Coordinates of C-alpha atoms in Angstrom, one line a residue:
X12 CA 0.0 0.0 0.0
X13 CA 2.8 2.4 1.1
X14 CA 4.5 1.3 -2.3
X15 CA 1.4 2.6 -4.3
X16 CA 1.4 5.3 -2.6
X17 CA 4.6 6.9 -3.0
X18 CA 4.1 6.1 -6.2
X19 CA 0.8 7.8 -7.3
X20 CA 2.1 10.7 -4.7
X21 CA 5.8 10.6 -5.8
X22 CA 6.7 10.9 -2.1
X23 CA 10.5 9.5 -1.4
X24 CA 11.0 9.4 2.8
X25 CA 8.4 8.5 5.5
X26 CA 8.9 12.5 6.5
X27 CA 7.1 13.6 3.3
X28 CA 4.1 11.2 4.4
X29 CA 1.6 10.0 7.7
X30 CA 1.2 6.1 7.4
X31 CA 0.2 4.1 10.3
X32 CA 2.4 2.0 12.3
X33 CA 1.2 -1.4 10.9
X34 CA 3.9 -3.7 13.4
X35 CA 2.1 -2.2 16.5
X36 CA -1.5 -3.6 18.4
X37 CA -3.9 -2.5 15.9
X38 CA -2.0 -4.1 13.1
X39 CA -1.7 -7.0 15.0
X40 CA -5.7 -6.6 15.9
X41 CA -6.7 -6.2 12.2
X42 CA -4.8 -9.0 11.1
X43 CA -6.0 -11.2 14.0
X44 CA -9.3 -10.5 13.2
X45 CA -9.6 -10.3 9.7
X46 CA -8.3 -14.2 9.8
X47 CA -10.4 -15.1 12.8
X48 CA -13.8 -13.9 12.1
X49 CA -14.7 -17.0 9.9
X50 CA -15.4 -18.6 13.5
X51 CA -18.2 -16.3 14.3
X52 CA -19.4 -16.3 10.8
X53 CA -19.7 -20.2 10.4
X54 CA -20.9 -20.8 13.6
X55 CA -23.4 -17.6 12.9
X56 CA -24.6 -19.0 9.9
X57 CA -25.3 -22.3 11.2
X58 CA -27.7 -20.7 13.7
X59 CA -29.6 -18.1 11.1
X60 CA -29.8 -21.5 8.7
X61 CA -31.3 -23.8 11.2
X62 CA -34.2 -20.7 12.5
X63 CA -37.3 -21.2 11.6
X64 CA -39.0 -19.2 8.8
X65 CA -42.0 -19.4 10.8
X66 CA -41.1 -17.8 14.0
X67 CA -39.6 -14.7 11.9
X68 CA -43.1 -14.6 10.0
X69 CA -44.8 -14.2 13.7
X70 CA -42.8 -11.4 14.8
X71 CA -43.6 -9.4 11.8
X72 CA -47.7 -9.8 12.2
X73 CA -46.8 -8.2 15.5
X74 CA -46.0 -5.2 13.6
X75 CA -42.3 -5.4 13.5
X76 CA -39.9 -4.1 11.1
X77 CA -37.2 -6.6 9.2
X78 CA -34.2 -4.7 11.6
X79 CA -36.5 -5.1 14.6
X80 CA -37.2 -8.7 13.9
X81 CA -33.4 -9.3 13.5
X82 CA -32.5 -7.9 16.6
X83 CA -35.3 -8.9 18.8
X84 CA -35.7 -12.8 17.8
X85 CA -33.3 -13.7 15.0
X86 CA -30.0 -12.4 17.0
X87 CA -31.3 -13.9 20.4
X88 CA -32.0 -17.0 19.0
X89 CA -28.4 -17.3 17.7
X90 CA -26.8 -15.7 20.7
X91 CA -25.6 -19.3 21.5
X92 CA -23.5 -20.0 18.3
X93 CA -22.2 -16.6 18.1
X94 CA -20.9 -16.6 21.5
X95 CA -19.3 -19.9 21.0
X96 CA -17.7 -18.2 17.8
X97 CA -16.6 -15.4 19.6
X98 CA -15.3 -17.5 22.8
X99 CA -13.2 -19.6 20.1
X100 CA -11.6 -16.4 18.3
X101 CA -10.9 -15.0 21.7
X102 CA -9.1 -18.7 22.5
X103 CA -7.3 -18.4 19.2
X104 CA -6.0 -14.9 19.5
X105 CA -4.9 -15.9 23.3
X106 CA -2.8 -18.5 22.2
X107 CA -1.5 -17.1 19.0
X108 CA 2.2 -16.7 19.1
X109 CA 3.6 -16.2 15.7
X110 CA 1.3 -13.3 14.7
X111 CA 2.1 -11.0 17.9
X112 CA 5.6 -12.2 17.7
X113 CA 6.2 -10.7 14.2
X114 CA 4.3 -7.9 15.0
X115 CA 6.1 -6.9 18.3
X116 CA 3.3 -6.9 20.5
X117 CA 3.9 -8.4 24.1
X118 CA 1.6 -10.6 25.1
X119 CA 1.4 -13.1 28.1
X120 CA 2.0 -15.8 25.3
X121 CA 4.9 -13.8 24.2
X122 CA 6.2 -13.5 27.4
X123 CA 6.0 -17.5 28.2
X124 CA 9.2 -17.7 25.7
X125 CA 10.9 -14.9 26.3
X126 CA 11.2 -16.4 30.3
X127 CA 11.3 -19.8 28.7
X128 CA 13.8 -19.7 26.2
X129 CA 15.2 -16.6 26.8
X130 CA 16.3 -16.4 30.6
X131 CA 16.0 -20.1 31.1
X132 CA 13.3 -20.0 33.7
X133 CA 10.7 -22.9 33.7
X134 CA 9.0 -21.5 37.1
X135 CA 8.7 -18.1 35.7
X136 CA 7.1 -19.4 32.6
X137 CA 5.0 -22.0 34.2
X138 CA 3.6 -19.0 36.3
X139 CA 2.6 -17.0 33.5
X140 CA 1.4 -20.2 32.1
X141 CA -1.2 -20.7 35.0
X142 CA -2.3 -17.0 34.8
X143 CA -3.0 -17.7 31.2
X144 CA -5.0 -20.8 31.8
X145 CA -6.8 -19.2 34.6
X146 CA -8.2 -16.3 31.9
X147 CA -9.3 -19.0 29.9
X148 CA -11.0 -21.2 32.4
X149 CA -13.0 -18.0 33.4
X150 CA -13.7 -17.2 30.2
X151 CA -15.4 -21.0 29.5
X152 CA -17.1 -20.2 33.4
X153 CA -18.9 -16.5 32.2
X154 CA -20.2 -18.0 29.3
X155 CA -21.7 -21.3 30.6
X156 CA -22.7 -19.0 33.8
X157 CA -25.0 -16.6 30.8
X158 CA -26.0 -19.1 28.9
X159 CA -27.8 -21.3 32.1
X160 CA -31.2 -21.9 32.8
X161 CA -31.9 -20.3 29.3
X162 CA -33.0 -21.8 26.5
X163 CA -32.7 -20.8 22.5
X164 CA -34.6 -22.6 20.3
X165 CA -37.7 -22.8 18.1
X166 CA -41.0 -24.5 18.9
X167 CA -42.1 -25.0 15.8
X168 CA -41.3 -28.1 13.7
X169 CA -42.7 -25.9 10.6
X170 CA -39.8 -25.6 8.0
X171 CA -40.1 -23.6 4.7
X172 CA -37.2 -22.4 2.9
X173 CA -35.9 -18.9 3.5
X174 CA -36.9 -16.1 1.2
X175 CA -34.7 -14.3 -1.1
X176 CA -35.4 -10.9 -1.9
X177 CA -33.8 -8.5 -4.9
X178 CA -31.8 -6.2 -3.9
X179 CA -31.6 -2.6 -6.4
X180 CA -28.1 -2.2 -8.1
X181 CA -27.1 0.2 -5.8
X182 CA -27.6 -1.7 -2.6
X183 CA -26.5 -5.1 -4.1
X184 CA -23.3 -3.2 -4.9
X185 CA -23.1 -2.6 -1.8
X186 CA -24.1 -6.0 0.3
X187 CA -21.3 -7.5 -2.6
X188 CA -18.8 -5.1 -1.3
X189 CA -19.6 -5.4 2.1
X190 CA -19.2 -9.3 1.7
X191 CA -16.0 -8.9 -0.5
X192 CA -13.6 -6.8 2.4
X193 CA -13.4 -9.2 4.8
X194 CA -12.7 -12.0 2.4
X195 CA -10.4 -10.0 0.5
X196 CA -8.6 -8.4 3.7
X197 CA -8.5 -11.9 5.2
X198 CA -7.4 -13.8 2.3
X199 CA -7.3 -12.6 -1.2
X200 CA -5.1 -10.2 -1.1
X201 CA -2.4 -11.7 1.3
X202 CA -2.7 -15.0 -0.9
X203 CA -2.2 -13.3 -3.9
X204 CA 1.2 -11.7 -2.3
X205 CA 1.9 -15.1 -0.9
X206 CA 1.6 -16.8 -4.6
X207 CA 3.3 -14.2 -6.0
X208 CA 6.2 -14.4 -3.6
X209 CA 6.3 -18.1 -4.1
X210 CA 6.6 -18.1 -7.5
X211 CA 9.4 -16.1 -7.6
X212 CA 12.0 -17.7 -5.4
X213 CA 10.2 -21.1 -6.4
X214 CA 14.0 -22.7 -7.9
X215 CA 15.2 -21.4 -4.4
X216 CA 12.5 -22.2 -2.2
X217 CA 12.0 -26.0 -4.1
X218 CA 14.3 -28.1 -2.5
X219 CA 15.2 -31.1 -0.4
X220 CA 15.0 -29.0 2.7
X221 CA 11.3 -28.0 2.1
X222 CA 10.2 -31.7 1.3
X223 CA 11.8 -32.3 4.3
X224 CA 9.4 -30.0 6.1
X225 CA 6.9 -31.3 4.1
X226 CA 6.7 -34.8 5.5
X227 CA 7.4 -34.3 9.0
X228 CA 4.5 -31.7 8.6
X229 CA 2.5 -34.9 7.2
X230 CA 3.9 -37.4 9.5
X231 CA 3.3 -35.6 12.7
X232 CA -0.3 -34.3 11.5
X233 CA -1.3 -37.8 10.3
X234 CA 0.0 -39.4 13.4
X235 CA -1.4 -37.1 15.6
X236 CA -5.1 -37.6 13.6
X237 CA -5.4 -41.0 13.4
X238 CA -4.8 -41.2 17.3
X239 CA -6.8 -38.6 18.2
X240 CA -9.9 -39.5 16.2
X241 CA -9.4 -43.3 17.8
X242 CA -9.5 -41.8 21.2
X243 CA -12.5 -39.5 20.5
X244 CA -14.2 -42.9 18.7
X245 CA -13.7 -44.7 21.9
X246 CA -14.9 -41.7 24.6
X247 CA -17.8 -40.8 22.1
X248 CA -19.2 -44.8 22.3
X249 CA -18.3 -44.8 25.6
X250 CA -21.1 -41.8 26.5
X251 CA -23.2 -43.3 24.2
X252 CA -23.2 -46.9 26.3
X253 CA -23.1 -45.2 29.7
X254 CA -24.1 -41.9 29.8
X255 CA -23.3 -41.6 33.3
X256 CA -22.3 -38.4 35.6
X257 CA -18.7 -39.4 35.7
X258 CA -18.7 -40.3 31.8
X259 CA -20.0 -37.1 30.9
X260 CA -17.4 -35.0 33.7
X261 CA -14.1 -37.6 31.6
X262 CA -15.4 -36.7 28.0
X263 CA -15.5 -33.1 28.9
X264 CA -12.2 -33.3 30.9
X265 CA -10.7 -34.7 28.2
X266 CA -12.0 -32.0 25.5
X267 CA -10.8 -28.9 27.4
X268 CA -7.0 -29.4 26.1
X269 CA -8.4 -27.0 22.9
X270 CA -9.2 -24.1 24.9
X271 CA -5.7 -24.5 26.2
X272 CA -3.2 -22.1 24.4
X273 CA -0.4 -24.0 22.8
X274 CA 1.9 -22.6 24.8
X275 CA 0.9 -23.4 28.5
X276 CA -0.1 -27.5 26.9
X277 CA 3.7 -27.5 25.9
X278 CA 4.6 -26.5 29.1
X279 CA 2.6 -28.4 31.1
X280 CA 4.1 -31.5 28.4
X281 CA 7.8 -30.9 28.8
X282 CA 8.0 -29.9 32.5
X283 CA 6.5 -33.6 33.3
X284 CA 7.9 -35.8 30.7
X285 CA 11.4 -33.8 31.2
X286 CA 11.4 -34.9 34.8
X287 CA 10.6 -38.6 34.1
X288 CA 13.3 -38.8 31.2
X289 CA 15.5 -37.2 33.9
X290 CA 14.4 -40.0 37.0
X291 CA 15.2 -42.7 34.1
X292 CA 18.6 -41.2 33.5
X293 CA 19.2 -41.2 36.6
X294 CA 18.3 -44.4 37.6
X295 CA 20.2 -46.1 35.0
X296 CA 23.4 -44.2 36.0
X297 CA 23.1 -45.9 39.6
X298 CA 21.8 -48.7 38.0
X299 CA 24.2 -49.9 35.2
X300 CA 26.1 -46.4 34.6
X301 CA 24.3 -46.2 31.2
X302 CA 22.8 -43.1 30.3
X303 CA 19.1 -43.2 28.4
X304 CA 19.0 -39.5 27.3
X305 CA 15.7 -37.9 26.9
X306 CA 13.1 -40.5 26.6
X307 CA 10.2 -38.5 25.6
X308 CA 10.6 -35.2 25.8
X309 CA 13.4 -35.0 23.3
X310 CA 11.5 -36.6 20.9
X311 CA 8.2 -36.4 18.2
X312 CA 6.0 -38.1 20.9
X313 CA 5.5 -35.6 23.1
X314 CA 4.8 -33.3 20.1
X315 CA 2.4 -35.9 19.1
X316 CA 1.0 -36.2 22.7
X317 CA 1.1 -32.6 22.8
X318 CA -1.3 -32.4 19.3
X319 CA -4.0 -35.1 20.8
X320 CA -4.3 -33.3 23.8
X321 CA -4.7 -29.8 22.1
X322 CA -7.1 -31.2 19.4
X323 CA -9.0 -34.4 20.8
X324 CA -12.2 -31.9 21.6
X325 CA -12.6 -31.7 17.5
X326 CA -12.5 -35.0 16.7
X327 CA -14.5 -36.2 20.2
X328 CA -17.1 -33.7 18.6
X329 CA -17.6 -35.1 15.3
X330 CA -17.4 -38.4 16.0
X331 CA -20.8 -37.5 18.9
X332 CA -22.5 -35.5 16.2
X333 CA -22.2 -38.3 14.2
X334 CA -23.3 -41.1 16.6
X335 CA -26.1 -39.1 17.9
X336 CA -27.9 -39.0 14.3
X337 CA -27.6 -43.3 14.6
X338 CA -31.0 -44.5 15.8
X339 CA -30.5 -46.5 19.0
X340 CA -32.4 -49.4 18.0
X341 CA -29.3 -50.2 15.4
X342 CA -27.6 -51.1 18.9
X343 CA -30.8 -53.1 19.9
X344 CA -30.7 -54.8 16.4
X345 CA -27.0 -55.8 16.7
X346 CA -27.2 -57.0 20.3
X347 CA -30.2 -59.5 19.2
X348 CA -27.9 -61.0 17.0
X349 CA -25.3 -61.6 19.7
X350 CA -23.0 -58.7 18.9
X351 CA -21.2 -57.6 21.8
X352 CA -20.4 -53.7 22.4
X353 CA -17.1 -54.2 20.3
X354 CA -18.5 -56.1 17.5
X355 CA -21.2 -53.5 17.0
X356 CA -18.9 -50.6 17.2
X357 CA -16.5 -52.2 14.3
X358 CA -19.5 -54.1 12.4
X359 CA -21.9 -50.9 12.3
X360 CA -21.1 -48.0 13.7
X361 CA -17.8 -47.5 12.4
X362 CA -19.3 -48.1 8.7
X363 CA -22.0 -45.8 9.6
X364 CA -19.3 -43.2 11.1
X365 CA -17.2 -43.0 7.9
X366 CA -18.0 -39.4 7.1
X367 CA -18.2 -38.0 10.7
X368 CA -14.1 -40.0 11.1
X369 CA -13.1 -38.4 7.6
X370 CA -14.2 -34.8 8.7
X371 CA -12.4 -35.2 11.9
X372 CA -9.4 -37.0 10.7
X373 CA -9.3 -33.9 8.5
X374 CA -9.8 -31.5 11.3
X375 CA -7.0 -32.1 13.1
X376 CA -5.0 -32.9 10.5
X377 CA -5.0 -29.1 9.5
X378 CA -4.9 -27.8 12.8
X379 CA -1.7 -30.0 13.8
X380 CA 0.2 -28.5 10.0
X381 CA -0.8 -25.1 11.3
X382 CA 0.2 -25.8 15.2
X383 CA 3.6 -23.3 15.9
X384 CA 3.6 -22.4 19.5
X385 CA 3.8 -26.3 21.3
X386 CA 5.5 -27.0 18.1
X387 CA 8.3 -24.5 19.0
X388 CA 8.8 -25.6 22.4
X389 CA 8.6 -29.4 22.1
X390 CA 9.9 -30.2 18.8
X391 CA 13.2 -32.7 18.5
X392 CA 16.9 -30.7 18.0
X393 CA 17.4 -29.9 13.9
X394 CA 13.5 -30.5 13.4
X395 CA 11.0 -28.1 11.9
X396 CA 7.8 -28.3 10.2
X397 CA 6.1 -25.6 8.3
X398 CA 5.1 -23.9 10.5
X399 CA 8.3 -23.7 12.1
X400 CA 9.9 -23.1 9.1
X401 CA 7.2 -20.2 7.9
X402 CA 8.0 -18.5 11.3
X403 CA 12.4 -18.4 11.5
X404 CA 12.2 -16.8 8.2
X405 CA 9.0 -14.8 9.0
X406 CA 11.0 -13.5 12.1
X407 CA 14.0 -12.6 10.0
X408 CA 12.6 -10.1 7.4
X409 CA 12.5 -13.4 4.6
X410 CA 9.1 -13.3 3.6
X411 CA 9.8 -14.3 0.0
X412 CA 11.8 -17.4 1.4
X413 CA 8.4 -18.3 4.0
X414 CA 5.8 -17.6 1.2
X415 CA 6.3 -21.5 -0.4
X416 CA 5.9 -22.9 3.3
X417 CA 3.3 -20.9 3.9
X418 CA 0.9 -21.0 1.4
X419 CA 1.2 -24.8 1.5
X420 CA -0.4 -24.3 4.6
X421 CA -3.0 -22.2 3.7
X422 CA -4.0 -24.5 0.6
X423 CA -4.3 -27.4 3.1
X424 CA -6.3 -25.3 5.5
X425 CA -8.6 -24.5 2.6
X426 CA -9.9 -27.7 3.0
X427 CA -12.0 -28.0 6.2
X428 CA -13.2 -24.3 5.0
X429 CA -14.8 -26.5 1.9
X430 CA -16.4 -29.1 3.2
X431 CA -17.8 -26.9 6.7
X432 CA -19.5 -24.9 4.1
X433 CA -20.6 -27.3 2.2
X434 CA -21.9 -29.3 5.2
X435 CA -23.7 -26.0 6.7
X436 CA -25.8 -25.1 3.8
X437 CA -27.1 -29.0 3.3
X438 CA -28.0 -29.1 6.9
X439 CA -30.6 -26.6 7.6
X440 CA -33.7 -28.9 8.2
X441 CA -36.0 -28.9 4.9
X442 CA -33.0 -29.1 2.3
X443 CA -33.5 -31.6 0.3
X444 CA -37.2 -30.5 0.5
X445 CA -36.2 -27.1 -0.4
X446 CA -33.9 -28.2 -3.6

């Protein structure tokens, strides 16, 4: 922009000119959210699909205007989704590292690797650790505490497709602009830059090096999927055979790891598994004088364990939304013919489950290619992924030599953005009426 600028102005020095500071908290802000907001919008969407035509009809009998029926039933009824939107964007921007890094902000994510890595001090970084995870826990407490003994949805099981209206040339300009910043802010015109960077240190940025990045990008993603969507397969038909107070209180125990920031899971990773790789050193020094080294924390599985922990809650929810639309009397019909709980799960659930595994299989596998800050902190000595990769350059000042890595990542990501889309216009109940 500056560039354009000097050049329609013919300005030559930042004295001649007032631009803002874009490495400062408001850049940092608008990039944060113009990359972030697709959480409140899908999740948004979902809600304003799923409402009932019927209920919006009512509300305008009463005498009230299109704005007034948005704000006084449409919006409440999808206060749920868009604060689960919002309360995932806030969890995202708490635990981003890379972004606030590059833009010089100081953050309390910042700060865990500055004491970390920079002064050598695991207490003083597990304590900003805790004072991180304490935000988020009473972040999750406000919104559960707002949203109890109230209840948002329809009572109608009337569903008619919603109408379209024709907008005039001037205001459908307008909506199409409106609609076109954010996607052009958030993606458009930084992949654009990205490709064009790309291709032209592509002979450069090609090499053994990158493959290398590549695969243990792959392997540590595909690893860290398959596990994860096995442990959410067992927890999810675990609920689904006892459904029990404590079953309930372990499934959600075990989902909160994604409302941990990166950092603080690392931490709360290496701190333990460095101490048992230490008291097995040890041991075998009194033992037999051999020494074992680092065990685990030295190595890809506690990145891998790091990547289940973080991401378990994604494929523990598609794997329940997808048992929950299996009738119960296919269990009733499998026990009859002397299938046990296992046999069923393997001989018709799993069949059944193939498109709720896939999504999550795919879920995480983005999420883990995209993973920097427990990357940073737990990956092996002379390993990096592409994330890893996109962010020592990034941190450098060589963009052109991160764009490659980078927009690998973002093509990959594009993928879940696909199919979520796809999946949340199909699901709005009277679709296939409708179409």
């Amino acid at each position: 922009v500056q560039t354009a600028l000097r050049g329609l102005f013919g300005w030559r020095t930042p004295r001649d000119y007032w631009f803002p500071e874009i490495r400062s908290l408001g850049g940092a802000i608008l990039v944060m959210a113009s990359v972030l907001y697709p959480y409140v919008y899908l999740t948004a969407r979902t809600a304003f699909l799923q409402q009932s035509v019927c209920v919006l009809e009512v509300s305008r009998t009463l005498g009230h205007g299109s704005w007034a029926v948005f704000l006084r039933v449409a919006l409440p009824l999808a206060r749920p989704a868009i604060v689960v939107g919002v309360i995932l964007a806030l969890m995202e921007a708490i635990g981003d590292f890379g972004t606030v890094d590059y833009f010089a902000v100081r953050t309390l994510t910042a700060g865990i690797y500055e004491v970390w890595l920079g002064m050598g001090s695991a207490a003083g970084a597990a304590q900003i650790a805790l004072s991180l995870l304490g935000f988020v826990l009473l972040l999750i407490y406000v919104e559960r505490l707002a949203r109890r003994d109230r209840r948002f949805h329809d009572t109608t099981a009337r569903v008619r497709a919603l109408p379209q209206f024709t907008l005039s040339r001037p205001r459908a300009w307008l909506a199409f602009l409106a609609c076109l910043l954010p996607l052009a802010v958030g993606f458009l015109i930084p992949g654009g830059i990205l490709l064009k960077m790309a291709l032209g240190r592509l002979a450069q940025s090609w090499d053994s090096a990158f493959l290398g990045y590549a695969l243990n990008s792959l392997g540590l993603a595909m690893a860290a999927a398959l596990i994860s969507v096995g442990i959410g397969l067992f927890l999810a038909y675990g609920q689904r055979l006892h459904n029990t107070p404590l079953q309930r209180a372990v499934t959600r125990l075990a989902s909160i790891g994604y409302a941990v920031p990166g950092a603080v899971l690392a931490l709360g990773v290496l701190i333990p598994f460095g101490a048992f790789d230490n008291l097995i050193d040890g041991w075998m020094r009194a033992q037999f004088g051999l020494s074992t080294g680092l065990l685990l924390s030295g190595t890809v599985t506690a990145l891998i364990f790091a990547y289940v922990v973080r991401f378990l809650a994604l494929s523990f929810g598609s794997v329940e939304s997808g048992l929950a639309q299996i009738t119960p009397s296919m269990d009733m019909a499998a026990r009859s013919l002397g299938n046990g709980p296992g046999a069923a799960l393997f001989r018709v659930h799993v069949p059944l489950l193939r498109g709720p595994v896939l999504t999550a299989v795919l879920l995480v596998f983005v999420d883990c290619m995209k993973e920097l800050p427990a990357t940073l902190i737990l990956r092996p000595f002379n390993f990096d992924t592409l994330a890893t990769h996109v962010y020592t350059y990034a941190s450098t000042g060589r963009l052109e030599d991160s764009a490659l890595a980078a927009l690998t990542i973002v093509l990959v990501a594009l993928l879940p953005v696909i199919l979520l889309s796809r999946a949340i216009a199909s699901a709005r109940p009277g679709h296939s009426a409708v179409h």
